[in-house]
Coordinates of C-alpha atoms in Angstrom, one line a residue:
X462 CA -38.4 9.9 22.8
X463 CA -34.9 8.7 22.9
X464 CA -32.5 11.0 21.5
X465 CA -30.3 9.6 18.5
X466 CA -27.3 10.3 20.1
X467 CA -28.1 8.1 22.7
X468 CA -29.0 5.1 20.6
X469 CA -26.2 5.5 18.6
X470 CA -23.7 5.7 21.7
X471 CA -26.0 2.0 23.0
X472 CA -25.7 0.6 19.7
X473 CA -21.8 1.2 19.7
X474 CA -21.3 -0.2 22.9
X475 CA -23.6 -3.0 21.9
X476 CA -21.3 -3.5 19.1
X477 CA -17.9 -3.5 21.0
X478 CA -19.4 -5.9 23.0
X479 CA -20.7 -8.5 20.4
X480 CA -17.5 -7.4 18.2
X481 CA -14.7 -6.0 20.4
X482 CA -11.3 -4.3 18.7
X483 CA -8.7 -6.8 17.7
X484 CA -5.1 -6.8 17.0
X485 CA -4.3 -6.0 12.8
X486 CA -1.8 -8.7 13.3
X487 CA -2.7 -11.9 15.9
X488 CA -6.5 -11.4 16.6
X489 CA -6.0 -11.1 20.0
X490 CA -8.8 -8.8 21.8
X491 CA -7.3 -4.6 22.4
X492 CA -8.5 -1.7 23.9
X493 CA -9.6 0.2 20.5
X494 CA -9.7 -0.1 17.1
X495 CA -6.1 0.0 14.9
X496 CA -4.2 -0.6 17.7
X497 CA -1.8 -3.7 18.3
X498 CA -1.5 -6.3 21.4
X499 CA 1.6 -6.2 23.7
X500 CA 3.1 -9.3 21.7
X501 CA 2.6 -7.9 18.4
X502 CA 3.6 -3.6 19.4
X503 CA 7.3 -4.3 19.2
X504 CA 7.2 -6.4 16.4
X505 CA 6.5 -3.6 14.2
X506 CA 9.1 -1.4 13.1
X507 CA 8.0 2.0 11.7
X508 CA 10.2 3.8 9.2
X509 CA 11.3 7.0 9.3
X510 CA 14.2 8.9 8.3
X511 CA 16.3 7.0 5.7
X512 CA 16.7 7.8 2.1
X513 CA 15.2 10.7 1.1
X514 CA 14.0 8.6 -2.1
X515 CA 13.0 5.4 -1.4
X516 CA 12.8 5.1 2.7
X517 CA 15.3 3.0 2.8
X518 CA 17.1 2.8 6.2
X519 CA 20.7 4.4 6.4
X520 CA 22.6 4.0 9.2
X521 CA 25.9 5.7 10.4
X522 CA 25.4 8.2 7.3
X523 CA 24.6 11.6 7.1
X524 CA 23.7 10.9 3.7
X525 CA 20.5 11.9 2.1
X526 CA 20.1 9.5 -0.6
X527 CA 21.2 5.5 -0.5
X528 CA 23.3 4.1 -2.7
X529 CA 21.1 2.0 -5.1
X530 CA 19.0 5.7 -5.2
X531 CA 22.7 7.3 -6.4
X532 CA 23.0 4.5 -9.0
X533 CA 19.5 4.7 -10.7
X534 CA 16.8 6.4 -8.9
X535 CA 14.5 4.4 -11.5
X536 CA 11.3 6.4 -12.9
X537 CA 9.5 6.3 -9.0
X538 CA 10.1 10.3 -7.7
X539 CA 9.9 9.3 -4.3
X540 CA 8.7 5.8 -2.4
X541 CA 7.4 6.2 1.3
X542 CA 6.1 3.5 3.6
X543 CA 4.5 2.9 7.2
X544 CA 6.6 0.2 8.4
X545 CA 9.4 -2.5 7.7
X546 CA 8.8 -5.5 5.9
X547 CA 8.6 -8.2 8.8
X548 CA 6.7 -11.1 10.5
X549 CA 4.3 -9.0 12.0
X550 CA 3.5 -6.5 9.2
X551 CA 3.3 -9.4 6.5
X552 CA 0.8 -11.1 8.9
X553 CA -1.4 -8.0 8.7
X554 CA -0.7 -8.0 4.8
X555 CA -1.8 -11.6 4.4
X556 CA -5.3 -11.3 6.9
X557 CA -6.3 -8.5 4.5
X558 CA -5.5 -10.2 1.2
X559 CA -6.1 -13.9 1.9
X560 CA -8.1 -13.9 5.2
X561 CA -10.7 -11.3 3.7
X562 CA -10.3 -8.8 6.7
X563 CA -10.8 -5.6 4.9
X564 CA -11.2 -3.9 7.9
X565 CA -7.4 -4.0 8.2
X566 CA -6.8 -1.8 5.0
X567 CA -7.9 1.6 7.3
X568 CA -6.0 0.1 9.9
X569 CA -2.9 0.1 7.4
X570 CA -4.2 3.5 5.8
X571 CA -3.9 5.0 9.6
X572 CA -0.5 4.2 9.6
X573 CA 0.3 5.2 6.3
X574 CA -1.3 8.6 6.4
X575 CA 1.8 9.9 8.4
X576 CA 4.5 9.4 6.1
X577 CA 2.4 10.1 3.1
X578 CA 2.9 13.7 4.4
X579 CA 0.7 16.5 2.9
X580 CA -0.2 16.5 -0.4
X581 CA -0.9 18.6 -3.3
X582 CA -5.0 19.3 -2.8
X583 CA -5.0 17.9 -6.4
X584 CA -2.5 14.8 -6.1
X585 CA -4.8 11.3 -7.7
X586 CA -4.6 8.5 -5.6
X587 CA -4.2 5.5 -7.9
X588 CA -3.9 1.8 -6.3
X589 CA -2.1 -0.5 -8.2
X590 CA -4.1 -2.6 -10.4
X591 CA -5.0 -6.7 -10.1
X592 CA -5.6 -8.6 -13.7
X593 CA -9.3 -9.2 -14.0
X594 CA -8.8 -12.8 -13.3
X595 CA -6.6 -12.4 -9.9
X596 CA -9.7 -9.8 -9.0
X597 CA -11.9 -12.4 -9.6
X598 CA -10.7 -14.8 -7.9
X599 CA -10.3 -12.3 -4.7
X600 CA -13.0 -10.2 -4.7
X601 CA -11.6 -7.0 -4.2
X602 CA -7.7 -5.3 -4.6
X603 CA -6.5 -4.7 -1.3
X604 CA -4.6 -1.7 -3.0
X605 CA -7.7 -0.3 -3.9
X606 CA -9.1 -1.0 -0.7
X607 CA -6.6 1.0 1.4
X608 CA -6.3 3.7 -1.6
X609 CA -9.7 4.3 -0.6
X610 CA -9.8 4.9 3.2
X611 CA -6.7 7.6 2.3
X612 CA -9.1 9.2 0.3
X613 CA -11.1 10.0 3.2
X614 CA -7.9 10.9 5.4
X615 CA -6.5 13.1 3.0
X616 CA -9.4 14.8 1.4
X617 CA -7.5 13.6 -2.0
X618 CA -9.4 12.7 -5.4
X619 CA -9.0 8.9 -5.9
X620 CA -9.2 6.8 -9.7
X621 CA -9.6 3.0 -8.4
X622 CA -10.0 2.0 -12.3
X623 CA -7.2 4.5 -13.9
X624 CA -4.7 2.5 -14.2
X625 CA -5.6 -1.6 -15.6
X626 CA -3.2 -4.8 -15.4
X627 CA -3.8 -6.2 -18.9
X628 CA -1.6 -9.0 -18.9
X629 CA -1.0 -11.5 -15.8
X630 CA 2.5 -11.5 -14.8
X631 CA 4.3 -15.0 -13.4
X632 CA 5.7 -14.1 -9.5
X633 CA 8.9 -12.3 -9.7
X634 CA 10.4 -14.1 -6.5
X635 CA 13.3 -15.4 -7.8
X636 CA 13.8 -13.9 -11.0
X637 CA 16.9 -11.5 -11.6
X638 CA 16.1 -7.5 -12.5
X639 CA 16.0 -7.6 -15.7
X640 CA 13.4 -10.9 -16.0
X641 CA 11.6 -8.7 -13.6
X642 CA 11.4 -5.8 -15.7
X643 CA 10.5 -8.1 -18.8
X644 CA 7.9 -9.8 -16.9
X645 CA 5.9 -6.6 -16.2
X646 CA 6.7 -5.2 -19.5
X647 CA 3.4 -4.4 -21.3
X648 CA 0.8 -5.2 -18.2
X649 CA -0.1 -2.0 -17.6
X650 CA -2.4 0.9 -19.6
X651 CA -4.4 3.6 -18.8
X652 CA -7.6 3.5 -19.1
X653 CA -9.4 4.5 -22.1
X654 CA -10.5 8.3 -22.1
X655 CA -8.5 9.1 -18.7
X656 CA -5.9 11.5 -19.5
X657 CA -2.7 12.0 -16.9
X658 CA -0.9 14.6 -18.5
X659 CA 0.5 17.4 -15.7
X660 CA -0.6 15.5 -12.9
X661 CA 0.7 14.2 -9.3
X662 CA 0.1 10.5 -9.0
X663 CA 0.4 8.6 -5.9
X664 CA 0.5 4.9 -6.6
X665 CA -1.0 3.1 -3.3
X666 CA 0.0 -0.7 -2.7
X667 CA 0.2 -2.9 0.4
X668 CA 3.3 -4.2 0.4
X669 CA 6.8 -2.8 -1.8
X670 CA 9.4 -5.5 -2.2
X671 CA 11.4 -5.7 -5.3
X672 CA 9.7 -2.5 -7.1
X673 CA 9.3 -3.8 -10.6
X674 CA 5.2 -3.8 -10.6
X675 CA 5.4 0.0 -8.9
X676 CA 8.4 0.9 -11.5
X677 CA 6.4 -0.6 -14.5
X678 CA 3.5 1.6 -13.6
X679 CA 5.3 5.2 -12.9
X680 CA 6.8 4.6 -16.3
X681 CA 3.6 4.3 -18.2
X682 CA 2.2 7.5 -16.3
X683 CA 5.5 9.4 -16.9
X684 CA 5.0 8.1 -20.8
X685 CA 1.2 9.6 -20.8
X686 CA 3.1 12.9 -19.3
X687 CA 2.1 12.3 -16.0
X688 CA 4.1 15.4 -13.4
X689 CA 5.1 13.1 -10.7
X690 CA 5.0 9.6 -9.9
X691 CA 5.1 8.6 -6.3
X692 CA 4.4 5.5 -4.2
X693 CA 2.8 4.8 -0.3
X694 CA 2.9 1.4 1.1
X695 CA 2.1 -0.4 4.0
X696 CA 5.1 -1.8 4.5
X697 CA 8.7 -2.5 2.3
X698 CA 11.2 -5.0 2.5
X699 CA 14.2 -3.5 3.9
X700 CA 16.3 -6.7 4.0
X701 CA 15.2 -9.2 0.4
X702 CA 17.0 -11.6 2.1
X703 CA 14.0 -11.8 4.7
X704 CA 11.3 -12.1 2.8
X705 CA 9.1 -15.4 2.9
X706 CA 6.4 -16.5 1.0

């Protein structure tokens, strides 16, 4: 008799073969899994450091919060993410989303595990929701997706249905911060039955660029006496002015 081990170890092999690791960002064939090409490595640029609030690079400063943070630190308590907002990290951002890899959101979960830190054993994991009809039309919230292979990393309880969009906002590209906010007024409730009150909430998304949709949720939770409010991405814009698409 073959021993299981054994067949498992074949069938792996097998599967490298038939399936071999890719790059998260290009496609191009790598050693293992979650790992990037040589192109693609330098292209991403992890955070670390910066504003002790919102990740937000400071340079030249001994600083611990930015400036926007020392202005209005906005109803988020503290916003961390794996990497910069770029070419390279948007590709990875877009294959999950539109190209329907969702083995990319544990790729992005690996990275964002680090500065996610450690957690409160009873910290909820909440993704940040998709309106029924932008769900449907998708298949599946990446959010919710990579909210879900932290989960397993951090050991954390996890609500994939806590929190509901119930009204479809128009893209904020291009609108100032105060159509933003009025835009995402309203979209958001807690579900029915689910109560928040005293408790650490991590809101989970892919990508953070202007902040209104994350904002708009940790002020409903702070409403429903939520404790804390905090958000992990995969990646945030560092430089708006970048952004394309």
């Amino acid at each position: 008799m073959i021993p299981g081990t054994v067949l498992g170890r074949a069938g792996r092999i097998l599967l490298d073969f038939a399936l071999p690791p890719r790059c998260a960002a290009c496609g191009t064939i790598v050693a293992d899994v979650d790992l990037f090409c040589g192109s693609c490595w330098p292209e991403i640029h992890f955070l670390s450091g910066g504003c002790q609030r919102c990740a937000q690079p400071l340079e030249a400063t001994e600083a611990e919060l930015c400036g926007a943070c020392h202005v209005d630190a906005g109803a988020l308590d503290r916003i961390r993410a794996a990497v910069e907002y770029g070419e390279a990290a948007r590709s990875i951002a877009i294959r999950l989303k539109y190209g329907r890899k969702t083995g990319l959101a544990r790729t992005m979960a690996a990275y964002m595990r680090r500065p996610l830190g450690d957690l409160p054993p009873d910290a909820l994991l909440v993704p940040v929701p998709l309106h029924r009809v932008r769900l449907w039309e998708r298949g599946f919230n990446q959010a919710a997706l990579i909210a879900r292979q932290l989960q397993k990393t951090s050991g954390n309880p996890a609500d994939m249905m806590l929190l509901q969009r119930v009204k479809r906002t128009p893209k904020l590209k291009g609108m100032s911060p105060a159509e933003r906010r009025r835009a995402v007024s309203g979209a958001f409730a807690v579900r029915q039955g689910q109560e928040v009150r005293g408790r650490s909430i991590i809101l989970v998304d892919d990508v953070y660029t202007t902040g209104s949709t994350a904002e708009a949720c940790a002020r409903l939770l702070k409403r429903k006496g939520a404790a804390s409010v905090d958000l992990i991405a995969w990646a945030r814009v560092v430089r708006p002015t970048v952004v394309n698409g």
